[in-house]
């Protein structure tokens, strides 16, 4: 009986002999002949090896975008790995309450579909040219390899692969831990495990039920969001990228950021908070867009303050040109500051919203917020870019009742009528109303908080009256000053006119005297 040691020795001898023969053959026979032998050898091996392999790479499109297929397979196999694998990677999700096990590199997992057995392996390719680097994993590429018998080709490629993708997506939705992303400066995009976006868990508790807004308006927004979320086929049918723009505008404290949080919680989307001032140019803006995922809300808050997108920078440079020339030190400092400043243009931002690059991915909301909608370029907020405009206004009686329920847990009170009367006569933001309703101590009950609100509304009303009177007085003074300046200007013109007439008469008299003398 052949022992295991003898078997391995024999196998090693055969492999060594085969490698020797191959080397001699390549060295002394024409490469054309070797090509034929290699071709038919592969056919012979395929005949003896009746299996098919399919590879799913982690990145597609030149490593610019993570493959959705890879992510779906990873989610699907996370359940299979715990049953069959022996080496795992562990991670916590859902507020560190659930432990998820995934496959370790080069681990094999078996799966069965309609009685057919298949094998999955998580592989990794390393660059052929080995160089010293502080970041050895930067160029490594991972992939999943699916192996199955060739007699099941049609069933596996058509039914099983779809089954895996659908299962992986369902698991992703179920285990989804929503995130709040912030873009990193481009100088931090490279290096060990660096990314364009950093994130934390999104845990904002705002919902449409707790949002201080009229019920009819909230229902209208919810219907619009629901139609968008379920509208993939419709957007494909009309030939439009699956994205929608929202413009939230109104005074500070009217709940624009809270509205975004409520939208994210309603749709179960991630939030990408884009800070334009850290984006150096349009190319970086596109790179950031590519890195965002589907089912996300891309937010640019206070867009009227983020960047000067109206071309005023060029005018300012021309205006200040002479002063810069007079002071070389200040000129150099200003040039360095301008080189570090963002060069994102209005054209680049418009292309980001609805240009060709906006179609890279789908199911995205783009939300702008502003306190002064009149300052924005009309091209930026037109329909088709910002499809839905939502005014976030001062607190009305219906919004007040929502806040009373949130902060005091009451649906009605005898002071509600007085509050409603005061709200009709006074503009107060939901943030100010909420602050007045919030109990300041354990002794404060609902009635105390409502009285505080009524008093606050009265004070705000008096301040509004004083402000209006002051503005009227300043306006009247300005108009009076303008009238005086116009009167002075008219008197000056009249004096100049009289002076011109006197001079003309003098010229005429001098001319007649000269004639008499002659």
Short mmCIF file of C-alpha atoms in Angstrom, two decimals:
data_model
loop_
_atom_site.label_atom_id
_atom_site.label_comp_id
_atom_site.label_asym_id
_atom_site.label_seq_id
_atom_site.Cartn_x
_atom_site.Cartn_y
_atom_site.Cartn_z
CA UNK A 1 0.00 0.00 0.00
CA UNK A 2 1.34 3.39 -1.01
CA UNK A 3 1.89 5.73 1.92
CA UNK A 4 0.99 9.43 1.88
CA UNK A 5 4.65 10.40 1.88
CA UNK A 6 5.36 8.24 -1.17
CA UNK A 7 2.31 9.70 -2.94
CA UNK A 8 3.47 13.29 -2.39
CA UNK A 9 7.00 12.39 -3.48
CA UNK A 10 5.68 10.84 -6.71
CA UNK A 11 3.43 13.83 -7.39
CA UNK A 12 6.28 16.24 -6.81
CA UNK A 13 8.48 14.27 -9.23
CA UNK A 14 5.78 14.35 -11.92
CA UNK A 15 5.28 18.11 -11.56
CA UNK A 16 9.03 18.74 -11.71
CA UNK A 17 9.35 16.57 -14.82
CA UNK A 18 6.47 18.38 -16.50
CA UNK A 19 8.02 21.78 -15.75
CA UNK A 20 11.39 20.57 -17.13
CA UNK A 21 9.83 19.25 -20.34
CA UNK A 22 7.87 22.49 -20.76
CA UNK A 23 11.00 24.61 -20.37
CA UNK A 24 12.97 22.49 -22.90
CA UNK A 25 10.07 22.55 -25.35
CA UNK A 26 9.75 26.34 -25.19
CA UNK A 27 13.50 26.78 -25.65
CA UNK A 28 14.12 24.47 -28.64
CA UNK A 29 10.81 24.44 -30.54
CA UNK A 30 9.29 27.29 -32.58
CA UNK A 31 6.86 29.47 -30.67
CA UNK A 32 4.20 28.87 -33.39
CA UNK A 33 4.23 25.16 -32.57
CA UNK A 34 4.15 25.89 -28.85
CA UNK A 35 1.10 28.13 -29.40
CA UNK A 36 -0.81 25.27 -31.05
CA UNK A 37 0.12 22.86 -28.30
CA UNK A 38 -0.96 25.35 -25.61
CA UNK A 39 -4.28 26.00 -27.40
CA UNK A 40 -5.22 22.32 -27.64
CA UNK A 41 -3.91 21.61 -24.17
CA UNK A 42 -6.39 24.16 -22.77
CA UNK A 43 -9.20 22.49 -24.70
CA UNK A 44 -8.16 19.13 -23.30
CA UNK A 45 -8.10 20.56 -19.76
CA UNK A 46 -11.55 22.10 -20.25
CA UNK A 47 -12.82 18.73 -21.42
CA UNK A 48 -11.49 17.06 -18.27
CA UNK A 49 -12.54 19.98 -15.99
CA UNK A 50 -16.32 20.36 -16.48
CA UNK A 51 -16.73 23.51 -14.38
CA UNK A 52 -17.40 27.15 -15.24
CA UNK A 53 -16.11 30.13 -13.25
CA UNK A 54 -17.61 33.63 -13.12
CA UNK A 55 -15.72 36.50 -11.52
CA UNK A 56 -17.37 39.55 -9.90
CA UNK A 57 -14.87 42.38 -9.25
CA UNK A 58 -15.31 44.82 -6.38
CA UNK A 59 -14.80 47.91 -8.55
CA UNK A 60 -16.01 48.70 -12.05
CA UNK A 61 -15.34 51.55 -14.44
CA UNK A 62 -11.64 51.88 -13.71
CA UNK A 63 -12.08 51.62 -9.92
CA UNK A 64 -14.21 54.75 -9.92
CA UNK A 65 -17.36 53.11 -8.59
CA UNK A 66 -17.98 50.17 -6.29
CA UNK A 67 -19.85 47.36 -8.02
CA UNK A 68 -23.43 46.89 -6.83
CA UNK A 69 -23.14 43.20 -7.77
CA UNK A 70 -20.17 42.76 -5.42
CA UNK A 71 -22.04 44.43 -2.55
CA UNK A 72 -25.15 42.30 -3.15
CA UNK A 73 -23.08 39.09 -3.20
CA UNK A 74 -21.29 40.15 -0.01
CA UNK A 75 -24.63 40.67 1.76
CA UNK A 76 -26.07 37.40 0.45
CA UNK A 77 -23.04 35.34 1.47
CA UNK A 78 -22.94 36.91 4.94
CA UNK A 79 -25.76 34.53 5.94
CA UNK A 80 -24.17 31.52 4.22
CA UNK A 81 -20.73 32.19 5.70
CA UNK A 82 -21.93 31.71 9.26
CA UNK A 83 -23.11 28.19 8.32
CA UNK A 84 -20.25 26.90 6.18
CA UNK A 85 -17.10 29.04 6.51
CA UNK A 86 -14.36 28.55 9.11
CA UNK A 87 -12.69 31.99 8.95
CA UNK A 88 -14.71 35.21 9.34
CA UNK A 89 -14.62 38.96 9.48
CA UNK A 90 -16.91 40.35 12.20
CA UNK A 91 -18.72 43.68 12.27
CA UNK A 92 -21.48 45.29 14.35
CA UNK A 93 -24.53 47.01 12.84
CA UNK A 94 -27.76 48.56 14.13
CA UNK A 95 -26.28 50.51 17.03
CA UNK A 96 -23.81 47.71 17.86
CA UNK A 97 -26.66 45.33 18.69
CA UNK A 98 -26.24 42.85 15.82
CA UNK A 99 -23.08 40.93 14.94
CA UNK A 100 -22.59 40.25 11.23
CA UNK A 101 -20.08 37.67 10.02
CA UNK A 102 -18.62 37.86 6.51
CA UNK A 103 -16.10 35.74 4.60
CA UNK A 104 -12.41 36.15 5.16
CA UNK A 105 -10.11 36.48 2.13
CA UNK A 106 -9.65 33.24 0.14
CA UNK A 107 -12.37 31.49 2.12
CA UNK A 108 -14.75 29.13 0.25
CA UNK A 109 -18.48 28.86 0.90
CA UNK A 110 -20.88 26.38 -0.69
CA UNK A 111 -24.47 27.15 -1.64
CA UNK A 112 -27.34 25.12 -3.07
CA UNK A 113 -30.03 26.26 -5.51
CA UNK A 114 -32.80 23.93 -6.74
CA UNK A 115 -30.66 20.92 -5.88
CA UNK A 116 -27.56 22.29 -7.63
CA UNK A 117 -24.38 22.87 -5.67
CA UNK A 118 -22.18 25.92 -6.33
CA UNK A 119 -19.02 27.30 -4.72
CA UNK A 120 -18.11 30.88 -3.83
CA UNK A 121 -14.56 32.07 -3.10
CA UNK A 122 -13.49 35.56 -2.01
CA UNK A 123 -10.22 36.26 -3.84
CA UNK A 124 -7.74 39.10 -3.97
CA UNK A 125 -5.28 40.12 -6.69
CA UNK A 126 -1.98 41.80 -5.85
CA UNK A 127 -0.07 43.95 -8.41
CA UNK A 128 2.69 42.06 -10.25
CA UNK A 129 5.19 44.89 -9.81
CA UNK A 130 6.09 44.85 -6.14
CA UNK A 131 7.22 48.23 -4.83
CA UNK A 132 7.92 49.52 -1.37
CA UNK A 133 4.91 51.49 -0.14
CA UNK A 134 3.52 52.75 3.12
CA UNK A 135 0.08 51.69 1.84
CA UNK A 136 0.48 48.10 0.56
CA UNK A 137 -3.27 47.48 0.20
CA UNK A 138 -3.93 50.52 -1.94
CA UNK A 139 -3.81 48.61 -5.25
CA UNK A 140 -5.22 45.26 -4.10
CA UNK A 141 -8.44 44.25 -5.84
CA UNK A 142 -10.97 41.87 -4.32
CA UNK A 143 -13.40 39.69 -6.24
CA UNK A 144 -15.90 36.89 -5.75
CA UNK A 145 -15.53 33.77 -7.92
CA UNK A 146 -18.56 31.58 -8.58
CA UNK A 147 -17.89 27.96 -9.67
CA UNK A 148 -20.53 25.53 -10.96
CA UNK A 149 -20.89 22.55 -13.32
CA UNK A 150 -21.22 23.53 -16.96
CA UNK A 151 -24.36 21.43 -17.39
CA UNK A 152 -26.22 24.00 -15.25
CA UNK A 153 -25.00 27.04 -17.17
CA UNK A 154 -28.43 28.44 -18.13
CA UNK A 155 -30.04 27.97 -14.73
CA UNK A 156 -27.13 29.51 -12.83
CA UNK A 157 -26.52 32.50 -15.12
CA UNK A 158 -30.19 33.43 -15.46
CA UNK A 159 -31.99 32.36 -12.30
CA UNK A 160 -29.42 31.80 -9.56
CA UNK A 161 -27.42 35.00 -10.11
CA UNK A 162 -30.65 37.04 -10.03
CA UNK A 163 -31.66 35.18 -6.87
CA UNK A 164 -28.35 36.16 -5.24
CA UNK A 165 -28.63 39.83 -6.28
CA UNK A 166 -32.24 40.15 -5.09
CA UNK A 167 -31.43 38.41 -1.81
CA UNK A 168 -28.40 40.62 -1.21
CA UNK A 169 -30.36 43.80 -1.85
CA UNK A 170 -33.15 42.68 0.49
CA UNK A 171 -30.60 41.98 3.25
CA UNK A 172 -28.99 45.40 2.68
CA UNK A 173 -32.36 47.14 3.13
CA UNK A 174 -33.18 45.09 6.23
CA UNK A 175 -29.81 45.59 7.94
CA UNK A 176 -29.29 49.11 6.66
CA UNK A 177 -27.68 51.46 9.17
CA UNK A 178 -28.21 54.92 7.76
CA UNK A 179 -25.23 57.27 7.73
CA UNK A 180 -24.52 60.98 7.70
CA UNK A 181 -21.61 61.75 5.37
CA UNK A 182 -19.35 64.79 5.15
CA UNK A 183 -16.89 65.40 2.31
CA UNK A 184 -13.19 65.41 3.16
CA UNK A 185 -10.76 68.01 1.73
CA UNK A 186 -9.08 66.68 -1.42
CA UNK A 187 -5.66 66.73 0.28
CA UNK A 188 -6.95 63.92 2.51
CA UNK A 189 -8.26 61.73 -0.32
CA UNK A 190 -5.12 59.63 -0.62
CA UNK A 191 -3.25 57.37 1.74
CA UNK A 192 -3.98 54.48 4.04
CA UNK A 193 -7.72 53.72 3.81
CA UNK A 194 -8.52 57.36 3.03
CA UNK A 195 -11.86 58.18 1.42
CA UNK A 196 -13.58 61.17 -0.10
CA UNK A 197 -16.40 60.97 2.43
CA UNK A 198 -16.30 60.36 6.17
CA UNK A 199 -19.42 59.34 8.06
CA UNK A 200 -21.15 58.83 11.37
CA UNK A 201 -24.37 57.02 12.15
CA UNK A 202 -27.44 59.06 11.29
CA UNK A 203 -29.56 59.15 14.42
CA UNK A 204 -31.69 62.29 14.02
CA UNK A 205 -35.14 61.54 15.51
CA UNK A 206 -37.16 63.99 13.39
CA UNK A 207 -40.20 62.62 11.52
CA UNK A 208 -43.07 64.18 9.63
CA UNK A 209 -45.26 63.50 12.67
CA UNK A 210 -43.07 65.74 14.83
CA UNK A 211 -42.41 68.36 12.13
CA UNK A 212 -44.04 71.74 12.87
CA UNK A 213 -45.95 72.28 9.63
CA UNK A 214 -49.52 72.24 8.34
CA UNK A 215 -50.86 68.69 7.96
CA UNK A 216 -51.97 69.21 4.36
CA UNK A 217 -48.53 70.47 3.33
CA UNK A 218 -46.79 67.54 5.05
CA UNK A 219 -49.04 65.01 3.34
CA UNK A 220 -48.33 66.64 -0.03
CA UNK A 221 -44.56 66.32 0.53
CA UNK A 222 -44.86 62.70 1.72
CA UNK A 223 -46.87 61.74 -1.38
CA UNK A 224 -44.26 63.37 -3.60
CA UNK A 225 -41.43 61.48 -1.85
CA UNK A 226 -43.30 58.18 -2.04
CA UNK A 227 -43.95 58.61 -5.75
CA UNK A 228 -40.26 59.37 -6.31
CA UNK A 229 -39.11 56.32 -4.32
CA UNK A 230 -41.34 54.00 -6.35
CA UNK A 231 -40.72 55.70 -9.69
CA UNK A 232 -37.72 53.87 -11.16
CA UNK A 233 -39.65 52.49 -14.14
CA UNK A 234 -41.36 55.84 -14.73
CA UNK A 235 -38.06 57.77 -14.82
CA UNK A 236 -36.62 55.18 -17.20
CA UNK A 237 -39.70 55.47 -19.40
CA UNK A 238 -39.46 59.27 -19.74
CA UNK A 239 -35.68 59.13 -20.26
CA UNK A 240 -34.70 61.07 -17.16
CA UNK A 241 -32.12 60.36 -14.45
CA UNK A 242 -33.74 58.98 -11.29
CA UNK A 243 -33.18 62.01 -9.10
CA UNK A 244 -35.24 64.93 -7.83
CA UNK A 245 -34.36 68.40 -6.56
CA UNK A 246 -35.87 70.10 -3.52
CA UNK A 247 -35.42 73.77 -2.61
CA UNK A 248 -36.17 74.63 1.02
CA UNK A 249 -36.32 78.36 1.65
CA UNK A 250 -37.46 80.61 4.45
CA UNK A 251 -36.21 82.63 7.45
CA UNK A 252 -33.72 81.09 9.90
CA UNK A 253 -35.31 78.81 12.48
CA UNK A 254 -38.21 77.63 10.33
CA UNK A 255 -37.11 73.97 10.30
CA UNK A 256 -35.24 73.46 7.03
CA UNK A 257 -32.64 71.09 8.52
CA UNK A 258 -35.35 69.27 10.47
CA UNK A 259 -37.26 68.80 7.22
CA UNK A 260 -34.21 67.11 5.66
CA UNK A 261 -33.92 64.76 8.65
CA UNK A 262 -37.62 63.91 8.40
CA UNK A 263 -37.23 63.17 4.67
CA UNK A 264 -34.26 60.88 5.35
CA UNK A 265 -36.13 58.99 8.06
CA UNK A 266 -39.25 58.66 5.90
CA UNK A 267 -37.33 57.30 2.89
CA UNK A 268 -34.66 55.44 4.91
CA UNK A 269 -31.93 57.21 2.89
CA UNK A 270 -28.36 58.18 3.76
CA UNK A 271 -27.53 61.90 3.95
CA UNK A 272 -24.49 63.47 2.23
CA UNK A 273 -23.80 66.94 3.65
CA UNK A 274 -21.76 68.59 0.88
CA UNK A 275 -19.60 71.52 1.99
CA UNK A 276 -18.80 73.36 -1.25
CA UNK A 277 -16.09 75.58 0.24
CA UNK A 278 -13.78 72.56 0.66
CA UNK A 279 -14.24 71.44 -2.98
CA UNK A 280 -11.43 72.93 -5.04
CA UNK A 281 -12.86 72.65 -8.56
CA UNK A 282 -15.55 71.09 -10.76
CA UNK A 283 -13.52 67.90 -11.26
CA UNK A 284 -13.46 67.25 -7.52
CA UNK A 285 -17.19 67.93 -7.39
CA UNK A 286 -17.79 65.19 -9.97
CA UNK A 287 -15.53 62.78 -8.07
CA UNK A 288 -17.57 63.35 -4.92
CA UNK A 289 -20.81 62.70 -6.81
CA UNK A 290 -19.50 59.38 -8.14
CA UNK A 291 -18.68 58.24 -4.60
CA UNK A 292 -22.24 58.78 -3.32
CA UNK A 293 -24.52 55.76 -3.13
CA UNK A 294 -28.06 55.20 -4.30
CA UNK A 295 -30.87 55.83 -1.80
CA UNK A 296 -29.27 59.03 -0.59
CA UNK A 297 -30.00 62.72 -0.06
CA UNK A 298 -27.26 65.14 -1.17
CA UNK A 299 -27.61 68.36 0.84
CA UNK A 300 -26.08 71.80 0.26
CA UNK A 301 -27.21 74.02 3.13
CA UNK A 302 -27.25 77.82 2.88
CA UNK A 303 -26.23 77.66 -0.76
CA UNK A 304 -26.42 81.43 -1.08
CA UNK A 305 -23.56 81.66 1.47
CA UNK A 306 -21.50 78.63 0.36
CA UNK A 307 -19.86 80.11 -2.74
CA UNK A 308 -20.08 83.13 -5.00
CA UNK A 309 -21.62 81.47 -8.07
CA UNK A 310 -22.70 84.62 -9.93
CA UNK A 311 -19.39 85.79 -11.39
CA UNK A 312 -18.90 88.55 -8.80
CA UNK A 313 -15.42 87.26 -7.98
CA UNK A 314 -14.08 88.42 -11.34
CA UNK A 315 -15.66 91.85 -10.91
CA UNK A 316 -14.17 92.15 -7.45
CA UNK A 317 -10.71 91.29 -8.77
CA UNK A 318 -10.95 94.03 -11.41
CA UNK A 319 -12.20 96.55 -8.88
CA UNK A 320 -9.43 95.86 -6.38
CA UNK A 321 -6.67 95.64 -8.98
CA UNK A 322 -5.21 99.08 -8.39
CA UNK A 323 -5.11 98.69 -4.60
CA UNK A 324 -3.29 95.36 -4.90
CA UNK A 325 -0.63 96.91 -7.09
CA UNK A 326 0.03 99.55 -4.45
CA UNK A 327 0.64 96.96 -1.74
CA UNK A 328 2.71 93.96 -2.99
CA UNK A 329 2.63 92.13 0.38
CA UNK A 330 -1.15 92.23 0.64
CA UNK A 331 -1.37 91.29 -3.04
CA UNK A 332 0.76 88.16 -2.47
CA UNK A 333 -1.28 87.15 0.60
CA UNK A 334 -4.51 87.64 -1.33
CA UNK A 335 -3.24 85.57 -4.28
CA UNK A 336 -2.32 82.70 -1.93
CA UNK A 337 -5.77 82.88 -0.36
CA UNK A 338 -7.45 82.83 -3.79
CA UNK A 339 -5.36 79.82 -4.86
CA UNK A 340 -6.64 77.92 -1.81
CA UNK A 341 -10.23 79.04 -2.36
CA UNK A 342 -12.77 76.90 -4.16
CA UNK A 343 -12.99 77.33 -7.93
CA UNK A 344 -16.32 75.56 -8.33
CA UNK A 345 -18.36 77.42 -10.95
CA UNK A 346 -22.07 77.80 -11.51
CA UNK A 347 -21.70 75.72 -14.68
CA UNK A 348 -19.99 72.93 -12.73
CA UNK A 349 -22.70 72.92 -10.08
CA UNK A 350 -25.45 72.83 -12.71
CA UNK A 351 -23.77 69.86 -14.39
CA UNK A 352 -23.53 68.22 -10.96
CA UNK A 353 -27.30 68.63 -10.49
CA UNK A 354 -28.74 67.62 -13.86
CA UNK A 355 -25.90 67.23 -16.38
CA UNK A 356 -24.43 64.03 -17.76
CA UNK A 357 -22.70 63.21 -14.49
CA UNK A 358 -25.96 63.35 -12.53
CA UNK A 359 -27.00 60.09 -14.22
CA UNK A 360 -24.13 58.18 -12.53
CA UNK A 361 -26.31 56.24 -10.11
CA UNK A 362 -29.95 56.68 -9.22
CA UNK A 363 -32.54 57.22 -6.50
CA UNK A 364 -30.97 60.42 -5.22
CA UNK A 365 -32.52 63.59 -3.83
CA UNK A 366 -30.61 66.86 -4.14
CA UNK A 367 -31.68 69.42 -1.54
CA UNK A 368 -30.69 73.09 -1.36
CA UNK A 369 -31.54 75.30 1.59
CA UNK A 370 -31.40 79.10 1.68
CA UNK A 371 -32.64 81.99 3.80
CA UNK A 372 -32.76 84.34 0.82
CA UNK A 373 -34.13 82.68 -2.30
CA UNK A 374 -33.97 85.96 -4.27
CA UNK A 375 -30.16 85.88 -4.10
CA UNK A 376 -29.91 82.61 -6.06
CA UNK A 377 -29.30 82.49 -9.78
CA UNK A 378 -32.57 81.65 -11.60
CA UNK A 379 -30.74 78.97 -13.62
CA UNK A 380 -29.88 77.18 -10.38
CA UNK A 381 -33.41 76.83 -9.02
CA UNK A 382 -35.51 76.47 -12.15
CA UNK A 383 -37.89 73.50 -12.47
CA UNK A 384 -36.01 70.46 -13.68
CA UNK A 385 -33.15 71.22 -11.32
CA UNK A 386 -34.98 72.14 -8.17
CA UNK A 387 -38.23 70.38 -9.06
CA UNK A 388 -40.13 71.18 -5.86
CA UNK A 389 -39.91 74.47 -3.97
CA UNK A 390 -40.99 74.29 -0.32
CA UNK A 391 -41.41 77.48 1.67
CA UNK A 392 -40.57 77.03 5.35
CA UNK A 393 -42.50 79.89 6.92
CA UNK A 394 -43.33 81.25 10.35
CA UNK A 395 -45.25 79.16 12.86
CA UNK A 396 -49.02 78.95 12.33
CA UNK A 397 -51.65 77.60 14.69
CA UNK A 398 -51.60 74.10 13.18
CA UNK A 399 -47.81 73.91 13.46
CA UNK A 400 -48.09 75.18 17.05
CA UNK A 401 -50.40 72.28 17.96
CA UNK A 402 -47.77 69.83 16.70
CA UNK A 403 -45.15 71.50 18.90
CA UNK A 404 -47.51 71.50 21.89
CA UNK A 405 -47.99 67.77 21.43
CA UNK A 406 -44.23 67.22 21.10
CA UNK A 407 -43.11 69.34 24.06
CA UNK A 408 -46.10 69.27 26.45
CA UNK A 409 -47.95 66.13 25.34
CA UNK A 410 -51.28 67.98 25.11
CA UNK A 411 -53.79 68.15 22.27
CA UNK A 412 -55.88 71.06 23.59
CA UNK A 413 -55.94 73.69 26.33
CA UNK A 414 -58.01 76.74 27.23
CA UNK A 415 -55.02 78.97 26.36
CA UNK A 416 -54.84 77.62 22.79
CA UNK A 417 -57.29 80.28 21.59
CA UNK A 418 -55.12 83.11 22.94
CA UNK A 419 -52.01 81.55 21.39
CA UNK A 420 -53.77 81.26 18.02
CA UNK A 421 -54.85 84.91 18.20
CA UNK A 422 -51.30 86.03 18.99
CA UNK A 423 -49.79 83.89 16.19
CA UNK A 424 -52.10 85.59 13.66
CA UNK A 425 -50.72 88.99 14.63
CA UNK A 426 -47.05 88.06 15.22
CA UNK A 427 -44.39 86.33 13.14
CA UNK A 428 -42.48 83.80 15.25
CA UNK A 429 -40.40 80.93 13.92
CA UNK A 430 -41.10 77.33 15.04
CA UNK A 431 -37.69 77.32 16.75
CA UNK A 432 -38.67 80.29 18.95
CA UNK A 433 -42.10 78.79 19.68
CA UNK A 434 -40.47 75.51 20.70
CA UNK A 435 -38.02 77.31 22.98
CA UNK A 436 -40.89 79.06 24.78
CA UNK A 437 -42.82 75.79 25.12
CA UNK A 438 -39.91 73.81 26.54
CA UNK A 439 -40.19 73.40 30.36
CA UNK A 440 -37.26 75.08 32.09
CA UNK A 441 -37.67 73.16 35.37
CA UNK A 442 -39.59 70.24 36.86
CA UNK A 443 -42.14 72.67 38.33
CA UNK A 444 -43.15 74.04 34.91
CA UNK A 445 -46.43 72.53 33.73
CA UNK A 446 -48.28 72.93 30.43
CA UNK A 447 -50.13 76.07 31.54
CA UNK A 448 -46.90 77.76 32.63
CA UNK A 449 -45.22 76.99 29.31
CA UNK A 450 -48.22 78.27 27.33
CA UNK A 451 -48.24 81.50 29.35
CA UNK A 452 -44.52 81.86 28.64
CA UNK A 453 -45.27 81.50 24.94
CA UNK A 454 -48.07 84.09 25.06
CA UNK A 455 -45.77 86.53 26.86
CA UNK A 456 -43.03 85.84 24.35
CA UNK A 457 -45.45 86.49 21.47
CA UNK A 458 -46.49 89.82 23.01
CA UNK A 459 -42.86 90.86 23.43
CA UNK A 460 -42.10 89.82 19.85
CA UNK A 461 -45.11 91.84 18.66
CA UNK A 462 -43.90 94.97 20.48
CA UNK A 463 -40.39 94.51 19.10
CA UNK A 464 -41.81 94.06 15.60
CA UNK A 465 -43.82 97.29 15.97
CA UNK A 466 -40.76 99.19 17.21
CA UNK A 467 -38.68 97.77 14.38
CA UNK A 468 -41.31 98.73 11.81
CA UNK A 469 -41.51 102.26 13.26
CA UNK A 470 -37.73 102.55 13.23
CA UNK A 471 -37.56 101.34 9.64
CA UNK A 472 -40.32 103.80 8.67
CA UNK A 473 -38.44 106.64 10.39
CA UNK A 474 -35.18 105.73 8.67
CA UNK A 475 -36.99 105.45 5.35
CA UNK A 476 -38.61 108.87 5.86
CA UNK A 477 -35.24 110.40 6.79
CA UNK A 478 -33.66 108.85 3.75
CA UNK A 479 -36.40 110.18 1.49
CA UNK A 480 -36.14 113.63 3.10
CA UNK A 481 -32.38 113.58 2.63
CA UNK A 482 -32.80 112.57 -0.99
CA UNK A 483 -35.29 115.43 -1.49
CA UNK A 484 -32.86 117.92 0.06
CA UNK A 485 -30.05 116.65 -2.14
CA UNK A 486 -32.28 116.94 -5.20
CA UNK A 487 -33.30 120.48 -4.16
CA UNK A 488 -29.67 121.46 -3.65
CA UNK A 489 -28.80 119.95 -6.99
CA UNK A 490 -31.66 121.91 -8.63
CA UNK A 491 -30.54 125.16 -6.93
CA UNK A 492 -26.99 124.51 -8.04
CA UNK A 493 -28.15 123.98 -11.61
CA UNK A 494 -30.23 127.19 -11.43
CA UNK A 495 -27.25 129.20 -10.14
CA UNK A 496 -25.04 127.77 -12.85
CA UNK A 497 -27.67 128.65 -15.41
CA UNK A 498 -27.90 132.25 -14.15
CA UNK A 499 -24.12 132.51 -14.13
CA UNK A 500 -23.99 131.29 -17.72
CA UNK A 501 -26.62 133.90 -18.74
CA UNK A 502 -24.71 136.72 -16.99
CA UNK A 503 -21.52 135.70 -18.69
CA UNK A 504 -23.29 135.62 -22.04
CA UNK A 505 -24.76 139.11 -21.52
CA UNK A 506 -21.36 140.43 -20.52
CA UNK A 507 -19.85 139.05 -23.69
CA UNK A 508 -22.55 140.72 -25.76
CA UNK A 509 -22.09 144.11 -24.03
CA UNK A 510 -18.33 143.95 -24.46
CA UNK A 511 -18.81 143.14 -28.09
CA UNK A 512 -21.07 146.16 -28.72
CA UNK A 513 -18.67 148.55 -26.89
CA UNK A 514 -15.82 147.37 -29.07
CA UNK A 515 -17.87 148.12 -32.15
CA UNK A 516 -18.66 151.68 -30.96
CA UNK A 517 -15.01 152.36 -30.23
CA UNK A 518 -14.06 151.26 -33.67
#
